mmCIF file of C-alpha atoms and ligand atoms in Angstrom:
data_model
loop_
_atom_site.group_PDB
_atom_site.id
_atom_site.type_symbol
_atom_site.label_atom_id
_atom_site.label_comp_id
_atom_site.label_asym_id
_atom_site.label_seq_id
_atom_site.Cartn_x
_atom_site.Cartn_y
_atom_site.Cartn_z
ATOM 1 C CA UNK A 1487 105.988 -96.477 25.156
ATOM 2 C CA UNK A 1488 103.689 -94.348 22.975
ATOM 3 C CA UNK A 1489 105.014 -90.916 22.007
ATOM 4 C CA UNK A 1490 103.522 -87.979 23.799
ATOM 5 C CA UNK A 1491 101.631 -85.438 21.784
ATOM 6 C CA UNK A 1492 104.341 -82.807 21.547
ATOM 7 C CA UNK A 1493 106.912 -85.365 20.350
ATOM 8 C CA UNK A 1494 104.405 -86.613 17.801
ATOM 9 C CA UNK A 1495 103.779 -83.077 16.586
ATOM 10 C CA UNK A 1496 107.456 -82.400 16.055
ATOM 11 C CA UNK A 1497 108.084 -85.753 14.331
ATOM 12 C CA UNK A 1498 105.130 -85.140 12.001
ATOM 13 C CA UNK A 1499 106.285 -81.586 11.328
ATOM 14 C CA UNK A 1500 109.803 -82.724 10.426
ATOM 15 C CA UNK A 1501 108.584 -85.492 8.136
ATOM 16 C CA UNK A 1502 106.205 -83.127 6.418
ATOM 17 C CA UNK A 1503 109.006 -80.603 5.870
ATOM 18 C CA UNK A 1504 111.226 -83.274 4.342
ATOM 19 C CA UNK A 1505 108.430 -84.426 2.016
ATOM 20 C CA UNK A 1506 107.654 -80.824 1.052
ATOM 21 C CA UNK A 1507 111.303 -80.254 0.105
ATOM 22 C CA UNK A 1508 111.274 -83.387 -2.058
ATOM 23 C CA UNK A 1509 107.992 -82.378 -3.726
ATOM 24 C CA UNK A 1510 109.286 -78.893 -4.437
ATOM 25 C CA UNK A 1511 112.527 -80.246 -5.892
ATOM 26 C CA UNK A 1512 110.655 -82.730 -8.119
ATOM 27 C CA UNK A 1513 108.387 -79.934 -9.396
ATOM 28 C CA UNK A 1514 111.407 -77.722 -10.080
ATOM 29 C CA UNK A 1515 113.170 -80.422 -12.082
ATOM 30 C CA UNK A 1516 110.348 -80.375 -14.624
ATOM 31 C CA UNK A 1517 109.338 -76.727 -14.403
ATOM 32 C CA UNK A 1518 106.038 -77.212 -12.602
ATOM 33 C CA UNK A 1519 104.759 -74.963 -9.807
ATOM 34 C CA UNK A 1520 104.510 -76.735 -6.427
ATOM 35 C CA UNK A 1521 100.875 -75.629 -6.331
ATOM 36 C CA UNK A 1522 100.074 -78.054 -9.168
ATOM 37 C CA UNK A 1523 100.435 -81.028 -6.847
ATOM 38 C CA UNK A 1524 98.180 -81.823 -3.893
ATOM 39 C CA UNK A 1525 99.605 -83.954 -1.130
ATOM 40 C CA UNK A 1526 96.988 -86.437 0.079
ATOM 41 C CA UNK A 1527 98.090 -87.875 3.431
ATOM 42 C CA UNK A 1528 97.009 -91.524 3.637
ATOM 43 C CA UNK A 1529 95.957 -92.114 7.234
ATOM 44 C CA UNK A 1530 95.063 -95.821 7.013
ATOM 45 C CA UNK A 1531 97.852 -96.951 9.357
ATOM 46 C CA UNK A 1532 97.477 -94.308 12.065
ATOM 47 C CA UNK A 1533 94.855 -93.957 14.782
ATOM 48 C CA UNK A 1534 92.461 -91.040 14.702
ATOM 49 C CA UNK A 1535 94.262 -89.285 17.572
ATOM 50 C CA UNK A 1536 97.344 -88.984 15.351
ATOM 51 C CA UNK A 1537 95.307 -88.086 12.264
ATOM 52 C CA UNK A 1538 93.666 -85.329 14.288
ATOM 53 C CA UNK A 1539 97.033 -83.519 14.501
ATOM 54 C CA UNK A 1540 97.306 -83.187 10.716
ATOM 55 C CA UNK A 1541 94.940 -80.264 10.012
ATOM 56 C CA UNK A 1542 96.974 -77.969 12.266
ATOM 57 C CA UNK A 1543 100.058 -78.847 10.184
ATOM 58 C CA UNK A 1544 98.161 -77.671 7.128
ATOM 59 C CA UNK A 1545 97.297 -81.156 5.886
ATOM 60 C CA UNK A 1546 93.607 -81.002 5.029
ATOM 61 C CA UNK A 1547 93.544 -83.582 2.228
ATOM 62 C CA UNK A 1548 93.380 -86.994 3.876
ATOM 63 C CA UNK A 1549 92.941 -90.390 2.234
ATOM 64 C CA UNK A 1550 91.605 -93.745 3.403
ATOM 65 C CA UNK A 1551 91.362 -96.957 1.410
ATOM 66 C CA UNK A 1552 88.589 -98.588 3.457
ATOM 67 C CA UNK A 1553 85.163 -96.940 3.592
ATOM 68 C CA UNK A 1554 84.431 -97.975 7.191
ATOM 69 C CA UNK A 1555 87.698 -96.465 8.381
ATOM 70 C CA UNK A 1556 86.927 -93.280 6.459
ATOM 71 C CA UNK A 1557 83.486 -93.074 8.129
ATOM 72 C CA UNK A 1558 85.095 -93.485 11.544
ATOM 73 C CA UNK A 1559 87.816 -90.882 11.049
ATOM 74 C CA UNK A 1560 85.491 -88.433 9.300
ATOM 75 C CA UNK A 1561 83.241 -88.506 12.355
ATOM 76 C CA UNK A 1562 86.183 -87.793 14.672
ATOM 77 C CA UNK A 1563 88.050 -85.108 12.698
ATOM 78 C CA UNK A 1564 87.157 -81.489 11.907
ATOM 79 C CA UNK A 1565 84.690 -80.954 9.077
ATOM 80 C CA UNK A 1566 87.137 -78.859 7.028
ATOM 81 C CA UNK A 1567 89.089 -82.026 6.169
ATOM 82 C CA UNK A 1568 88.720 -83.057 2.516
ATOM 83 C CA UNK A 1569 88.378 -86.850 2.448
ATOM 84 C CA UNK A 1570 89.695 -88.886 -0.463
ATOM 85 C CA UNK A 1571 88.565 -92.485 -0.884
ATOM 86 C CA UNK A 1572 91.463 -94.348 -2.502
ATOM 87 C CA UNK A 1573 90.273 -97.966 -2.243
ATOM 88 C CA UNK A 1574 87.469 -100.190 -3.459
ATOM 89 C CA UNK A 1575 83.909 -99.128 -2.643
ATOM 90 C CA UNK A 1576 81.257 -101.832 -2.507
ATOM 91 C CA UNK A 1577 77.940 -100.672 -3.882
ATOM 92 C CA UNK A 1578 76.153 -101.247 -0.557
ATOM 93 C CA UNK A 1579 78.405 -98.597 1.016
ATOM 94 C CA UNK A 1580 77.810 -95.907 -1.616
ATOM 95 C CA UNK A 1581 74.956 -94.178 0.199
ATOM 96 C CA UNK A 1582 76.841 -93.736 3.464
ATOM 97 C CA UNK A 1583 80.140 -92.758 1.838
ATOM 98 C CA UNK A 1584 79.107 -90.158 -0.744
ATOM 99 C CA UNK A 1585 78.186 -87.348 1.649
ATOM 100 C CA UNK A 1586 81.620 -87.608 3.306
ATOM 101 C CA UNK A 1587 83.999 -87.466 0.381
ATOM 102 C CA UNK A 1588 85.634 -84.695 -1.589
ATOM 103 C CA UNK A 1589 87.056 -86.967 -4.299
ATOM 104 C CA UNK A 1590 86.682 -90.657 -5.096
ATOM 105 C CA UNK A 1591 89.963 -91.909 -6.619
ATOM 106 C CA UNK A 1592 89.076 -95.529 -7.151
ATOM 107 C CA UNK A 1593 86.140 -96.040 -9.510
ATOM 108 C CA UNK A 1594 86.964 -99.459 -10.904
ATOM 109 C CA UNK A 1595 83.899 -100.687 -12.815
ATOM 110 C CA UNK A 1596 80.986 -99.516 -14.975
ATOM 111 C CA UNK A 1597 78.577 -100.940 -12.355
ATOM 112 C CA UNK A 1598 80.060 -98.777 -9.638
ATOM 113 C CA UNK A 1599 79.842 -95.736 -11.924
ATOM 114 C CA UNK A 1600 76.142 -96.468 -12.405
ATOM 115 C CA UNK A 1601 75.533 -96.883 -8.673
ATOM 116 C CA UNK A 1602 77.357 -93.611 -7.953
ATOM 117 C CA UNK A 1603 75.352 -91.752 -10.602
ATOM 118 C CA UNK A 1604 72.081 -93.050 -9.165
ATOM 119 C CA UNK A 1605 72.938 -92.038 -5.618
ATOM 120 C CA UNK A 1606 74.370 -88.648 -6.647
ATOM 121 C CA UNK A 1607 71.160 -87.954 -8.561
ATOM 122 C CA UNK A 1608 69.029 -89.009 -5.585
ATOM 123 C CA UNK A 1609 70.997 -86.620 -3.386
ATOM 124 C CA UNK A 1610 70.874 -83.884 -6.009
ATOM 125 C CA UNK A 1611 74.608 -83.291 -5.596
ATOM 126 C CA UNK A 1612 77.421 -83.816 -8.072
ATOM 127 C CA UNK A 1613 80.325 -86.132 -7.282
ATOM 128 C CA UNK A 1614 83.926 -85.813 -8.494
ATOM 129 C CA UNK A 1615 85.631 -89.098 -9.322
ATOM 130 C CA UNK A 1616 88.786 -90.514 -10.850
ATOM 131 C CA UNK A 1617 88.891 -93.764 -12.803
ATOM 132 C CA UNK A 1618 91.346 -96.302 -11.420
ATOM 133 C CA UNK A 1619 93.489 -97.856 -14.130
ATOM 134 C CA UNK A 1620 95.558 -101.006 -13.796
ATOM 135 C CA UNK A 1621 98.368 -99.460 -15.836
ATOM 136 C CA UNK A 1622 100.969 -101.873 -14.459
ATOM 137 C CA UNK A 1623 98.794 -104.823 -15.610
ATOM 138 C CA UNK A 1624 99.247 -106.863 -12.429
ATOM 139 C CA UNK A 1625 96.756 -109.709 -12.190
ATOM 140 C CA UNK A 1626 96.210 -109.091 -8.473
ATOM 141 C CA UNK A 1627 95.106 -105.510 -9.009
ATOM 142 C CA UNK A 1628 91.716 -103.924 -9.572
ATOM 143 C CA UNK A 1629 90.858 -101.064 -11.873
ATOM 144 C CA UNK A 1630 90.046 -100.696 -15.550
ATOM 145 C CA UNK A 1631 92.384 -102.324 -18.038
ATOM 146 C CA UNK A 1632 94.115 -99.571 -20.063
ATOM 147 C CA UNK A 1633 92.352 -100.648 -23.270
ATOM 148 C CA UNK A 1634 88.944 -100.595 -21.569
ATOM 149 C CA UNK A 1635 89.396 -96.974 -20.500
ATOM 150 C CA UNK A 1636 89.397 -95.933 -24.141
ATOM 151 C CA UNK A 1637 85.990 -97.589 -24.593
ATOM 152 C CA UNK A 1638 84.453 -95.403 -21.893
ATOM 153 C CA UNK A 1639 83.574 -92.100 -23.613
ATOM 154 C CA UNK A 1640 80.106 -93.340 -24.573
ATOM 155 C CA UNK A 1641 79.004 -94.545 -21.112
ATOM 156 C CA UNK A 1642 80.608 -91.488 -19.530
ATOM 157 C CA UNK A 1643 78.691 -89.163 -21.842
ATOM 158 C CA UNK A 1644 75.455 -90.349 -20.201
ATOM 159 C CA UNK A 1645 76.518 -89.273 -16.701
ATOM 160 C CA UNK A 1646 75.091 -86.042 -15.337
ATOM 161 C CA UNK A 1647 75.896 -86.063 -11.629
ATOM 162 C CA UNK A 1648 79.155 -87.996 -11.625
ATOM 163 C CA UNK A 1649 81.946 -85.831 -13.017
ATOM 164 C CA UNK A 1650 85.137 -87.563 -14.091
ATOM 165 C CA UNK A 1651 88.145 -85.456 -13.131
ATOM 166 C CA UNK A 1652 90.961 -87.745 -14.173
ATOM 167 C CA UNK A 1653 92.710 -91.073 -13.709
ATOM 168 C CA UNK A 1654 94.396 -92.859 -10.819
ATOM 169 C CA UNK A 1655 96.911 -95.680 -10.733
ATOM 170 C CA UNK A 1656 99.254 -97.586 -8.438
ATOM 171 C CA UNK A 1657 102.627 -98.586 -9.864
ATOM 172 C CA UNK A 1658 104.026 -102.037 -9.173
ATOM 173 C CA UNK A 1659 106.348 -102.185 -6.154
ATOM 174 C CA UNK A 1660 109.934 -101.666 -7.366
ATOM 175 C CA UNK A 1661 113.238 -101.325 -5.538
ATOM 176 C CA UNK A 1662 114.254 -98.702 -8.080
ATOM 177 C CA UNK A 1663 111.374 -96.221 -8.428
ATOM 178 C CA UNK A 1664 112.747 -95.147 -11.809
ATOM 179 C CA UNK A 1665 111.198 -98.370 -13.094
ATOM 180 C CA UNK A 1666 107.720 -96.964 -12.284
ATOM 181 C CA UNK A 1667 108.164 -94.156 -14.794
ATOM 182 C CA UNK A 1668 106.657 -96.019 -17.795
ATOM 183 C CA UNK A 1669 103.489 -96.782 -15.774
ATOM 184 C CA UNK A 1670 103.048 -93.119 -14.887
ATOM 185 C CA UNK A 1671 103.810 -91.969 -18.430
ATOM 186 C CA UNK A 1672 101.231 -94.431 -19.750
ATOM 187 C CA UNK A 1673 98.568 -93.088 -17.398
ATOM 188 C CA UNK A 1674 99.249 -89.565 -18.659
ATOM 189 C CA UNK A 1675 99.001 -90.691 -22.290
ATOM 190 C CA UNK A 1676 95.725 -92.502 -21.583
ATOM 191 C CA UNK A 1677 94.373 -89.402 -19.880
ATOM 192 C CA UNK A 1678 95.273 -87.288 -22.908
ATOM 193 C CA UNK A 1679 93.601 -89.747 -25.284
ATOM 194 C CA UNK A 1680 90.437 -90.010 -23.197
ATOM 195 C CA UNK A 1681 90.274 -86.232 -22.734
ATOM 196 C CA UNK A 1682 90.172 -85.782 -26.511
ATOM 197 C CA UNK A 1683 86.936 -87.770 -26.640
ATOM 198 C CA UNK A 1684 85.175 -86.457 -23.585
ATOM 199 C CA UNK A 1685 83.258 -83.237 -23.098
ATOM 200 C CA UNK A 1686 81.517 -81.444 -20.224
ATOM 201 C CA UNK A 1687 80.669 -82.041 -17.415
ATOM 202 C CA UNK A 1688 83.872 -84.089 -17.358
ATOM 203 C CA UNK A 1689 87.393 -82.751 -17.432
ATOM 204 C CA UNK A 1690 90.484 -84.818 -16.956
ATOM 205 C CA UNK A 1691 92.804 -82.429 -15.191
ATOM 206 C CA UNK A 1692 93.906 -84.858 -12.480
ATOM 207 C CA UNK A 1693 96.438 -87.673 -12.375
ATOM 208 C CA UNK A 1694 96.474 -89.392 -8.974
ATOM 209 C CA UNK A 1695 99.745 -91.312 -8.955
ATOM 210 C CA UNK A 1696 102.768 -91.652 -6.737
ATOM 211 C CA UNK A 1697 103.118 -93.224 -3.281
ATOM 212 C CA UNK A 1698 105.915 -93.073 -0.721
ATOM 213 C CA UNK A 1699 108.328 -95.101 -2.826
ATOM 214 C CA UNK A 1700 107.836 -93.401 -6.171
ATOM 215 C CA UNK A 1701 106.160 -90.001 -5.749
ATOM 216 C CA UNK A 1702 109.009 -87.912 -7.136
ATOM 217 C CA UNK A 1703 108.973 -89.860 -10.400
ATOM 218 C CA UNK A 1704 105.175 -89.501 -10.512
ATOM 219 C CA UNK A 1705 105.450 -85.724 -10.076
ATOM 220 C CA UNK A 1706 108.014 -85.574 -12.883
ATOM 221 C CA UNK A 1707 105.493 -87.436 -15.058
ATOM 222 C CA UNK A 1708 102.598 -85.080 -14.293
ATOM 223 C CA UNK A 1709 100.919 -86.227 -11.066
ATOM 224 C CA UNK A 1710 98.507 -83.647 -9.631
ATOM 225 C CA UNK A 1711 97.692 -85.757 -6.544
ATOM 226 C CA UNK A 1712 100.242 -87.873 -4.671
ATOM 227 C CA UNK A 1713 99.019 -90.307 -2.011
ATOM 228 C CA UNK A 1714 101.565 -90.636 0.782
ATOM 229 C CA UNK A 1715 101.368 -92.907 3.801
ATOM 230 C CA UNK A 1716 104.536 -94.549 5.125
ATOM 231 C CA UNK A 1717 106.954 -91.703 4.323
ATOM 232 C CA UNK A 1718 104.904 -89.567 6.740
ATOM 233 C CA UNK A 1719 103.622 -92.089 9.258
ATOM 234 C CA UNK A 1720 105.986 -95.062 9.479
ATOM 235 C CA UNK A 1721 106.341 -96.119 13.096
ATOM 236 C CA UNK A 1722 103.589 -93.800 14.338
ATOM 237 C CA UNK A 1723 100.765 -96.337 14.523
HETATM 238 C C1 PLP B 3025 98.198 -97.248 1.278
HETATM 239 C C2 PLP B 3025 97.996 -96.577 -0.005
HETATM 240 C C3 PLP B 3025 98.811 -95.484 -0.380
HETATM 241 C C4 PLP B 3025 99.977 -95.003 0.467
HETATM 242 O O1 PLP B 3025 101.033 -95.915 0.356
HETATM 243 P P1 PLP B 3025 102.479 -95.617 0.982
HETATM 244 O O2 PLP B 3025 103.376 -96.497 0.208
HETATM 245 O O3 PLP B 3025 102.390 -95.964 2.422
HETATM 246 O O4 PLP B 3025 102.765 -94.172 0.756
HETATM 247 C C5 PLP B 3025 98.552 -94.865 -1.593
HETATM 248 N N1 PLP B 3025 97.545 -95.271 -2.389
HETATM 249 C C6 PLP B 3025 96.749 -96.305 -2.078
HETATM 250 C C7 PLP B 3025 95.663 -96.702 -3.008
HETATM 251 C C8 PLP B 3025 96.952 -96.990 -0.860
HETATM 252 O O5 PLP B 3025 96.148 -98.027 -0.563
#
């Protein structure tokens, strides 16, 4: 039997509290203020009726990995939600997606960068993006190879409307999240190297890393955005 709305609200509230406590503790361990880290709630597994309860819990940063699902939920939820696209965007969906998103986490090719710049220019509105990096070097995964990221300053210097705000990665699935630490540390090092060679309008303040299994390690390694799905929503679809 599906949960009624008040049960759902209290389950969501409890899970959020537990995650908040873990985020705060991870920040404290490394001397960072909790305010440094934005929790992006990944709503891909829950229906829009459940997602619609999140803004009243204070969760306004919501993430989707599929553009069509983001379009659908964006149309159904309040307009003060900040939408994060965290999955691949095909170039034929750029036009419809850009007006809806606050931050694009998953720019994974020079061609997509070009298409985004063209559309942002046509709209006359800037777009904040992160570059997705395959820091764990899994063959199945998209994103820029770590070495390729360091070749990007020149192409990035030509962008006027697309503003690069940092890097994003997904660690390999591990039973022991401690084993994800080198991936996160590498992303931070890459960010620092790229930042040294990149001027305005870009700035590389953000590291989007950490999912349900490994977010505390990611925060210890400098994450400014964690993308959490199952730890909040398991069993609620
Ligand atoms: C699904 C997804 C997440 C959330 O994963 P959980 O393990 O459920 O927290 C984070 N980032 C990306 C890119 C995803 O596709």
